[in-house]
């Protein structure tokens, strides 16, 4: 079945550092890909998405590009802030169209 | 203007009790979901309903029973609670299909 693998966490950075969180996937066909973010004590919210190969999703300074050749969707941000501290989930929409498959989540802590 | 709401936010109860968690969405979405998030933040889908019809029923003990009285509500009833049921339970909804899901704030269930 379809699956998503994220880099192991937790990740701790200083403010203004560059962020990369790796995400690779296994799927039949070409699924849509997503990054969701969960701030402390809250539910998940969609951060960005890409629906086809070479698409770049972006939001709030975060970017991720759908790379079919490497089956990856890495999340990047050029300069993180303390307010970016959260858990980040990579996800794909299964080609059956019935559900999202989530990665295991990566805890990010940004220190001032 | 709450989109997806859950009640209660916290639930502390004894082993063996029966409890319910309620979920409502005012987004006009057709599909609703229940997820369980464990202490390591791993997110697992439990159930999904589309317009009151059950479409996903994962390998979940039959002590868990979802009920959808209408497409805006999806409740979760849990019988004979066990210690291992302690987790955060999230309700979510989407317009059609699973892609962009809107999550509720979560219900933290603690079984003593």
PDB file of C-alpha atoms in Angstrom:
ATOM      1  CA  UNK A   1       0.000   0.000   0.000  1.00  0.00           C
ATOM      2  CA  UNK A   2       0.874   3.655  -0.142  1.00  0.00           C
ATOM      3  CA  UNK A   3       3.205   5.005   2.516  1.00  0.00           C
ATOM      4  CA  UNK A   4       4.995   8.164   3.622  1.00  0.00           C
ATOM      5  CA  UNK A   5       8.352   8.370   5.383  1.00  0.00           C
ATOM      6  CA  UNK A   6       9.539  11.512   7.142  1.00  0.00           C
ATOM      7  CA  UNK A   7      12.924  12.320   8.567  1.00  0.00           C
ATOM      8  CA  UNK A   8      13.264  11.416  12.170  1.00  0.00           C
ATOM      9  CA  UNK A   9      12.862  14.160  14.683  1.00  0.00           C
ATOM     10  CA  UNK A  10      12.901  16.083  16.793  1.00  0.00           C
ATOM     11  CA  UNK A  11      14.555  18.981  14.974  1.00  0.00           C
ATOM     12  CA  UNK A  12      15.869  21.935  16.960  1.00  0.00           C
ATOM     13  CA  UNK A  13      16.982  25.125  15.229  1.00  0.00           C
ATOM     14  CA  UNK A  14      17.872  28.665  16.123  1.00  0.00           C
ATOM     15  CA  UNK A  15      15.734  31.504  14.869  1.00  0.00           C
ATOM     16  CA  UNK A  16      16.515  32.515  11.269  1.00  0.00           C
ATOM     17  CA  UNK A  17      18.094  29.142  10.457  1.00  0.00           C
ATOM     18  CA  UNK A  18      17.261  27.250   7.262  1.00  0.00           C
ATOM     19  CA  UNK A  19      14.808  24.391   7.614  1.00  0.00           C
ATOM     20  CA  UNK A  20      14.515  21.184   5.639  1.00  0.00           C
ATOM     21  CA  UNK A  21      12.246  18.333   6.648  1.00  0.00           C
ATOM     22  CA  UNK A  22      12.574  15.354   4.340  1.00  0.00           C
ATOM     23  CA  UNK A  23       9.599  13.400   3.087  1.00  0.00           C
ATOM     24  CA  UNK A  24       9.575  10.487   0.659  1.00  0.00           C
ATOM     25  CA  UNK A  25       6.643   8.430  -0.445  1.00  0.00           C
ATOM     26  CA  UNK A  26       5.716   5.106  -2.009  1.00  0.00           C
ATOM     27  CA  UNK A  27       2.589   4.991  -4.118  1.00  0.00           C
ATOM     28  CA  UNK A  28       1.102   3.543  -7.233  1.00  0.00           C
ATOM     29  CA  UNK A  29       0.280   6.276  -9.692  1.00  0.00           C
ATOM     30  CA  UNK A  30       0.740   9.953  -8.928  1.00  0.00           C
ATOM     31  CA  UNK A  31      -0.869  10.945  -5.670  1.00  0.00           C
ATOM     32  CA  UNK A  32      -1.462  14.484  -4.456  1.00  0.00           C
ATOM     33  CA  UNK A  33       0.981  15.465  -1.701  1.00  0.00           C
ATOM     34  CA  UNK A  34       0.479  17.644   1.357  1.00  0.00           C
ATOM     35  CA  UNK A  35       2.166  19.160   4.350  1.00  0.00           C
ATOM     36  CA  UNK A  36       0.047  19.662   7.444  1.00  0.00           C
ATOM     37  CA  UNK A  37       1.159  21.516  10.587  1.00  0.00           C
ATOM     38  CA  UNK A  38       0.020  20.952  14.159  1.00  0.00           C
ATOM     39  CA  UNK A  39       0.690  23.771  16.599  1.00  0.00           C
ATOM     40  CA  UNK A  40       0.796  22.884  20.309  1.00  0.00           C
ATOM     41  CA  UNK A  41      -2.615  21.959  21.650  1.00  0.00           C
ATOM     42  CA  UNK A  42      -4.347  22.306  18.290  1.00  0.00           C
ATOM     43  CA  UNK A  43      -5.588  20.170  15.438  1.00  0.00           C
ATOM     44  CA  UNK A  44      -3.775  19.769  12.156  1.00  0.00           C
ATOM     45  CA  UNK A  45      -4.101  22.404   9.481  1.00  0.00           C
ATOM     46  CA  UNK A  46      -3.120  22.295   5.839  1.00  0.00           C
ATOM     47  CA  UNK A  47       0.126  24.141   5.194  1.00  0.00           C
ATOM     48  CA  UNK A  48       0.612  23.514   1.470  1.00  0.00           C
ATOM     49  CA  UNK A  49      -0.079  20.992  -1.258  1.00  0.00           C
ATOM     50  CA  UNK A  50       0.969  19.890  -4.747  1.00  0.00           C
ATOM     51  CA  UNK A  51      -1.160  17.842  -7.070  1.00  0.00           C
ATOM     52  CA  UNK A  52       1.219  16.859  -9.856  1.00  0.00           C
ATOM     53  CA  UNK A  53       4.876  16.352 -10.613  1.00  0.00           C
ATOM     54  CA  UNK A  54       7.077  19.480 -10.517  1.00  0.00           C
ATOM     55  CA  UNK A  55       4.343  21.487  -8.783  1.00  0.00           C
ATOM     56  CA  UNK A  56       5.608  23.697  -5.980  1.00  0.00           C
ATOM     57  CA  UNK A  57       3.358  24.327  -3.029  1.00  0.00           C
ATOM     58  CA  UNK A  58       4.045  27.370  -0.881  1.00  0.00           C
ATOM     59  CA  UNK A  59       2.546  29.137   2.115  1.00  0.00           C
ATOM     60  CA  UNK A  60       3.812  31.303   4.996  1.00  0.00           C
ATOM     61  CA  UNK A  61       7.368  31.153   3.649  1.00  0.00           C
ATOM     62  CA  UNK A  62       7.342  27.346   3.456  1.00  0.00           C
ATOM     63  CA  UNK A  63       7.852  25.566   0.140  1.00  0.00           C
ATOM     64  CA  UNK A  64       7.840  21.997  -1.129  1.00  0.00           C
ATOM     65  CA  UNK A  65       8.282  20.662  -4.659  1.00  0.00           C
ATOM     66  CA  UNK A  66       6.719  17.437  -5.920  1.00  0.00           C
ATOM     67  CA  UNK A  67       9.645  15.391  -7.265  1.00  0.00           C
ATOM     68  CA  UNK A  68       8.423  12.344  -9.135  1.00  0.00           C
ATOM     69  CA  UNK A  69      11.917  11.087 -10.006  1.00  0.00           C
ATOM     70  CA  UNK A  70      12.964  10.917  -6.359  1.00  0.00           C
ATOM     71  CA  UNK A  71       9.434  10.346  -4.948  1.00  0.00           C
ATOM     72  CA  UNK A  72      10.019  13.193  -2.535  1.00  0.00           C
ATOM     73  CA  UNK A  73       8.246  16.268  -1.188  1.00  0.00           C
ATOM     74  CA  UNK A  74      10.725  17.941   1.149  1.00  0.00           C
ATOM     75  CA  UNK A  75       9.581  20.920   3.186  1.00  0.00           C
ATOM     76  CA  UNK A  76      11.846  23.994   3.279  1.00  0.00           C
ATOM     77  CA  UNK A  77      11.869  27.429   4.822  1.00  0.00           C
ATOM     78  CA  UNK A  78      14.642  29.941   4.470  1.00  0.00           C
ATOM     79  CA  UNK A  79      14.415  31.560   7.884  1.00  0.00           C
ATOM     80  CA  UNK A  80      12.429  29.957  10.683  1.00  0.00           C
ATOM     81  CA  UNK A  81      10.786  31.821  13.538  1.00  0.00           C
ATOM     82  CA  UNK A  82       9.962  30.761  17.086  1.00  0.00           C
ATOM     83  CA  UNK A  83       6.303  30.719  16.039  1.00  0.00           C
ATOM     84  CA  UNK A  84       7.079  27.922  13.543  1.00  0.00           C
ATOM     85  CA  UNK A  85       7.609  25.499  16.419  1.00  0.00           C
ATOM     86  CA  UNK A  86       5.116  22.720  15.736  1.00  0.00           C
ATOM     87  CA  UNK A  87       4.774  19.166  14.465  1.00  0.00           C
ATOM     88  CA  UNK A  88       4.872  18.846  10.676  1.00  0.00           C
ATOM     89  CA  UNK A  89       3.176  15.979   8.848  1.00  0.00           C
ATOM     90  CA  UNK A  90       3.750  14.952   5.259  1.00  0.00           C
ATOM     91  CA  UNK A  91       0.778  13.187   3.666  1.00  0.00           C
ATOM     92  CA  UNK A  92      -0.425  11.760   0.395  1.00  0.00           C
ATOM     93  CA  UNK A  93      -3.870  11.185  -0.996  1.00  0.00           C
ATOM     94  CA  UNK A  94      -4.073   7.508  -1.842  1.00  0.00           C
ATOM     95  CA  UNK A  95      -4.734   6.923  -5.512  1.00  0.00           C
ATOM     96  CA  UNK A  96      -7.941   5.140  -4.547  1.00  0.00           C
ATOM     97  CA  UNK A  97      -9.075   8.574  -3.433  1.00  0.00           C
ATOM     98  CA  UNK A  98     -10.490   7.341  -0.164  1.00  0.00           C
ATOM     99  CA  UNK A  99      -8.039   8.574   2.427  1.00  0.00           C
ATOM    100  CA  UNK A 100      -4.899  10.474   3.347  1.00  0.00           C
ATOM    101  CA  UNK A 101      -1.843   8.567   4.496  1.00  0.00           C
ATOM    102  CA  UNK A 102       0.236  10.555   6.983  1.00  0.00           C
ATOM    103  CA  UNK A 103       3.900  10.312   7.834  1.00  0.00           C
ATOM    104  CA  UNK A 104       4.936   9.919  11.444  1.00  0.00           C
ATOM    105  CA  UNK A 105       5.350  13.660  12.013  1.00  0.00           C
ATOM    106  CA  UNK A 106       8.456  15.735  12.737  1.00  0.00           C
ATOM    107  CA  UNK A 107       8.629  17.895  15.834  1.00  0.00           C
ATOM    108  CA  UNK A 108      10.305  21.241  15.146  1.00  0.00           C
ATOM    109  CA  UNK A 109      11.480  23.501  17.953  1.00  0.00           C
ATOM    110  CA  UNK A 110      12.868  26.930  17.124  1.00  0.00           C
ATOM    111  CA  UNK A 111      14.825  28.688  19.854  1.00  0.00           C
ATOM    112  CA  UNK A 112      15.229  32.464  20.062  1.00  0.00           C
TER     113      UNK A 112
ATOM    114  CA  UNK B   1     -17.250  30.942  13.058  1.00  0.00           C
ATOM    115  CA  UNK B   2     -15.883  27.622  14.324  1.00  0.00           C
ATOM    116  CA  UNK B   3     -15.360  25.236  11.414  1.00  0.00           C
ATOM    117  CA  UNK B   4     -14.940  21.836  13.091  1.00  0.00           C
ATOM    118  CA  UNK B   5     -15.774  21.611  16.762  1.00  0.00           C
ATOM    119  CA  UNK B   6     -15.432  18.749  19.217  1.00  0.00           C
ATOM    120  CA  UNK B   7     -16.762  18.241  22.695  1.00  0.00           C
ATOM    121  CA  UNK B   8     -15.456  17.681  25.229  1.00  0.00           C
ATOM    122  CA  UNK B   9     -11.886  18.960  24.900  1.00  0.00           C
ATOM    123  CA  UNK B  10     -10.728  16.850  27.830  1.00  0.00           C
ATOM    124  CA  UNK B  11     -12.192  13.598  29.081  1.00  0.00           C
ATOM    125  CA  UNK B  12     -10.876  11.751  32.116  1.00  0.00           C
ATOM    126  CA  UNK B  13     -12.605   8.515  33.043  1.00  0.00           C
ATOM    127  CA  UNK B  14     -12.158   5.133  34.676  1.00  0.00           C
ATOM    128  CA  UNK B  15     -11.493   1.846  32.931  1.00  0.00           C
ATOM    129  CA  UNK B  16     -14.642   0.039  31.941  1.00  0.00           C
ATOM    130  CA  UNK B  17     -16.759   3.172  31.494  1.00  0.00           C
ATOM    131  CA  UNK B  18     -18.587   4.145  28.296  1.00  0.00           C
ATOM    132  CA  UNK B  19     -18.063   7.605  26.843  1.00  0.00           C
ATOM    133  CA  UNK B  20     -18.923   9.626  23.754  1.00  0.00           C
ATOM    134  CA  UNK B  21     -17.160  12.383  21.848  1.00  0.00           C
ATOM    135  CA  UNK B  22     -19.173  14.697  19.627  1.00  0.00           C
ATOM    136  CA  UNK B  23     -18.088  16.402  16.435  1.00  0.00           C
ATOM    137  CA  UNK B  24     -19.826  19.023  14.342  1.00  0.00           C
ATOM    138  CA  UNK B  25     -18.751  20.864  11.207  1.00  0.00           C
ATOM    139  CA  UNK B  26     -20.376  23.964   9.744  1.00  0.00           C
ATOM    140  CA  UNK B  27     -18.442  23.943   6.469  1.00  0.00           C
ATOM    141  CA  UNK B  28     -21.046  22.107   4.428  1.00  0.00           C
ATOM    142  CA  UNK B  29     -18.619  19.231   3.863  1.00  0.00           C
ATOM    143  CA  UNK B  30     -19.774  15.792   2.804  1.00  0.00           C
ATOM    144  CA  UNK B  31     -17.049  13.676   4.404  1.00  0.00           C
ATOM    145  CA  UNK B  32     -16.049  13.384   8.048  1.00  0.00           C
ATOM    146  CA  UNK B  33     -13.313  11.391   9.792  1.00  0.00           C
ATOM    147  CA  UNK B  34     -12.104  10.215  13.172  1.00  0.00           C
ATOM    148  CA  UNK B  35      -8.398   9.911  13.864  1.00  0.00           C
ATOM    149  CA  UNK B  36      -6.487   8.688  16.908  1.00  0.00           C
ATOM    150  CA  UNK B  37      -3.163  10.356  17.772  1.00  0.00           C
ATOM    151  CA  UNK B  38      -0.924   8.542  20.195  1.00  0.00           C
ATOM    152  CA  UNK B  39       1.641   9.980  22.590  1.00  0.00           C
ATOM    153  CA  UNK B  40       4.310   9.936  19.854  1.00  0.00           C
ATOM    154  CA  UNK B  41       2.063  12.054  17.625  1.00  0.00           C
ATOM    155  CA  UNK B  42       1.396   9.180  15.224  1.00  0.00           C
ATOM    156  CA  UNK B  43      -1.931   9.752  13.496  1.00  0.00           C
ATOM    157  CA  UNK B  44      -4.123   6.798  12.600  1.00  0.00           C
ATOM    158  CA  UNK B  45      -7.421   6.979  10.768  1.00  0.00           C
ATOM    159  CA  UNK B  46     -10.253   5.117  12.438  1.00  0.00           C
ATOM    160  CA  UNK B  47     -13.421   5.870  10.488  1.00  0.00           C
ATOM    161  CA  UNK B  48     -14.689   7.930   7.606  1.00  0.00           C
ATOM    162  CA  UNK B  49     -18.247   8.816   6.641  1.00  0.00           C
ATOM    163  CA  UNK B  50     -19.472  10.316   3.394  1.00  0.00           C
ATOM    164  CA  UNK B  51     -22.918  11.858   3.603  1.00  0.00           C
ATOM    165  CA  UNK B  52     -23.811   9.629   6.564  1.00  0.00           C
ATOM    166  CA  UNK B  53     -22.511   6.457   4.907  1.00  0.00           C
ATOM    167  CA  UNK B  54     -19.552   4.598   6.420  1.00  0.00           C
ATOM    168  CA  UNK B  55     -16.745   4.358   3.874  1.00  0.00           C
ATOM    169  CA  UNK B  56     -13.637   3.635   5.972  1.00  0.00           C
ATOM    170  CA  UNK B  57     -13.642   1.319   8.945  1.00  0.00           C
ATOM    171  CA  UNK B  58     -10.080   0.557   9.949  1.00  0.00           C
ATOM    172  CA  UNK B  59      -9.025  -2.266  12.187  1.00  0.00           C
ATOM    173  CA  UNK B  60     -10.487  -0.750  15.310  1.00  0.00           C
ATOM    174  CA  UNK B  61     -11.918  -2.694  18.258  1.00  0.00           C
ATOM    175  CA  UNK B  62     -15.660  -2.976  17.967  1.00  0.00           C
ATOM    176  CA  UNK B  63     -15.884  -1.149  21.296  1.00  0.00           C
ATOM    177  CA  UNK B  64     -15.591   1.943  19.088  1.00  0.00           C
ATOM    178  CA  UNK B  65     -18.760   2.849  17.241  1.00  0.00           C
ATOM    179  CA  UNK B  66     -19.202   5.947  15.100  1.00  0.00           C
ATOM    180  CA  UNK B  67     -22.608   7.462  14.496  1.00  0.00           C
ATOM    181  CA  UNK B  68     -23.529  10.071  11.930  1.00  0.00           C
ATOM    182  CA  UNK B  69     -27.034  11.458  12.482  1.00  0.00           C
ATOM    183  CA  UNK B  70     -26.556  13.880   9.578  1.00  0.00           C
ATOM    184  CA  UNK B  71     -23.710  14.944   7.359  1.00  0.00           C
ATOM    185  CA  UNK B  72     -22.703  17.771   9.722  1.00  0.00           C
ATOM    186  CA  UNK B  73     -22.212  15.507  12.733  1.00  0.00           C
ATOM    187  CA  UNK B  74     -20.064  12.488  13.448  1.00  0.00           C
ATOM    188  CA  UNK B  75     -19.962  11.176  16.992  1.00  0.00           C
ATOM    189  CA  UNK B  76     -17.715   8.522  18.471  1.00  0.00           C
ATOM    190  CA  UNK B  77     -18.933   6.220  21.195  1.00  0.00           C
ATOM    191  CA  UNK B  78     -16.490   4.041  23.104  1.00  0.00           C
ATOM    192  CA  UNK B  79     -17.615   1.148  25.288  1.00  0.00           C
ATOM    193  CA  UNK B  80     -15.679  -0.519  28.079  1.00  0.00           C
ATOM    194  CA  UNK B  81     -12.784   1.902  27.990  1.00  0.00           C
ATOM    195  CA  UNK B  82      -9.265   0.500  28.384  1.00  0.00           C
ATOM    196  CA  UNK B  83      -5.979   2.102  29.390  1.00  0.00           C
ATOM    197  CA  UNK B  84      -4.722   1.827  25.808  1.00  0.00           C
ATOM    198  CA  UNK B  85      -7.551   4.027  24.591  1.00  0.00           C
ATOM    199  CA  UNK B  86      -5.844   7.029  26.168  1.00  0.00           C
ATOM    200  CA  UNK B  87      -4.950   9.343  23.274  1.00  0.00           C
ATOM    201  CA  UNK B  88      -6.033  12.494  21.510  1.00  0.00           C
ATOM    202  CA  UNK B  89      -8.946  11.939  19.152  1.00  0.00           C
ATOM    203  CA  UNK B  90      -9.391  14.262  16.191  1.00  0.00           C
ATOM    204  CA  UNK B  91     -12.412  14.790  14.061  1.00  0.00           C
ATOM    205  CA  UNK B  92     -11.915  16.160  10.547  1.00  0.00           C
ATOM    206  CA  UNK B  93     -13.998  16.976   7.497  1.00  0.00           C
ATOM    207  CA  UNK B  94     -13.471  17.526   3.795  1.00  0.00           C
ATOM    208  CA  UNK B  95     -15.630  18.785   0.982  1.00  0.00           C
ATOM    209  CA  UNK B  96     -15.346  15.794  -1.353  1.00  0.00           C
ATOM    210  CA  UNK B  97     -12.661  13.185  -1.134  1.00  0.00           C
ATOM    211  CA  UNK B  98      -9.915  13.267   1.453  1.00  0.00           C
ATOM    212  CA  UNK B  99      -7.506  15.854   0.104  1.00  0.00           C
ATOM    213  CA  UNK B 100      -7.942  19.068   2.072  1.00  0.00           C
ATOM    214  CA  UNK B 101      -9.137  18.097   5.503  1.00  0.00           C
ATOM    215  CA  UNK B 102     -10.115  20.501   8.247  1.00  0.00           C
ATOM    216  CA  UNK B 103      -9.390  19.254  11.731  1.00  0.00           C
ATOM    217  CA  UNK B 104     -11.097  19.906  15.014  1.00  0.00           C
ATOM    218  CA  UNK B 105      -9.126  20.920  18.118  1.00  0.00           C
ATOM    219  CA  UNK B 106      -8.998  17.379  19.458  1.00  0.00           C
ATOM    220  CA  UNK B 107     -10.309  15.577  22.521  1.00  0.00           C
ATOM    221  CA  UNK B 108      -7.712  14.346  24.977  1.00  0.00           C
ATOM    222  CA  UNK B 109      -9.011  11.134  26.505  1.00  0.00           C
ATOM    223  CA  UNK B 110      -7.332   9.814  29.640  1.00  0.00           C
ATOM    224  CA  UNK B 111      -8.376   6.426  30.978  1.00  0.00           C
ATOM    225  CA  UNK B 112      -7.347   5.736  34.575  1.00  0.00           C
TER     226      UNK B 112
END
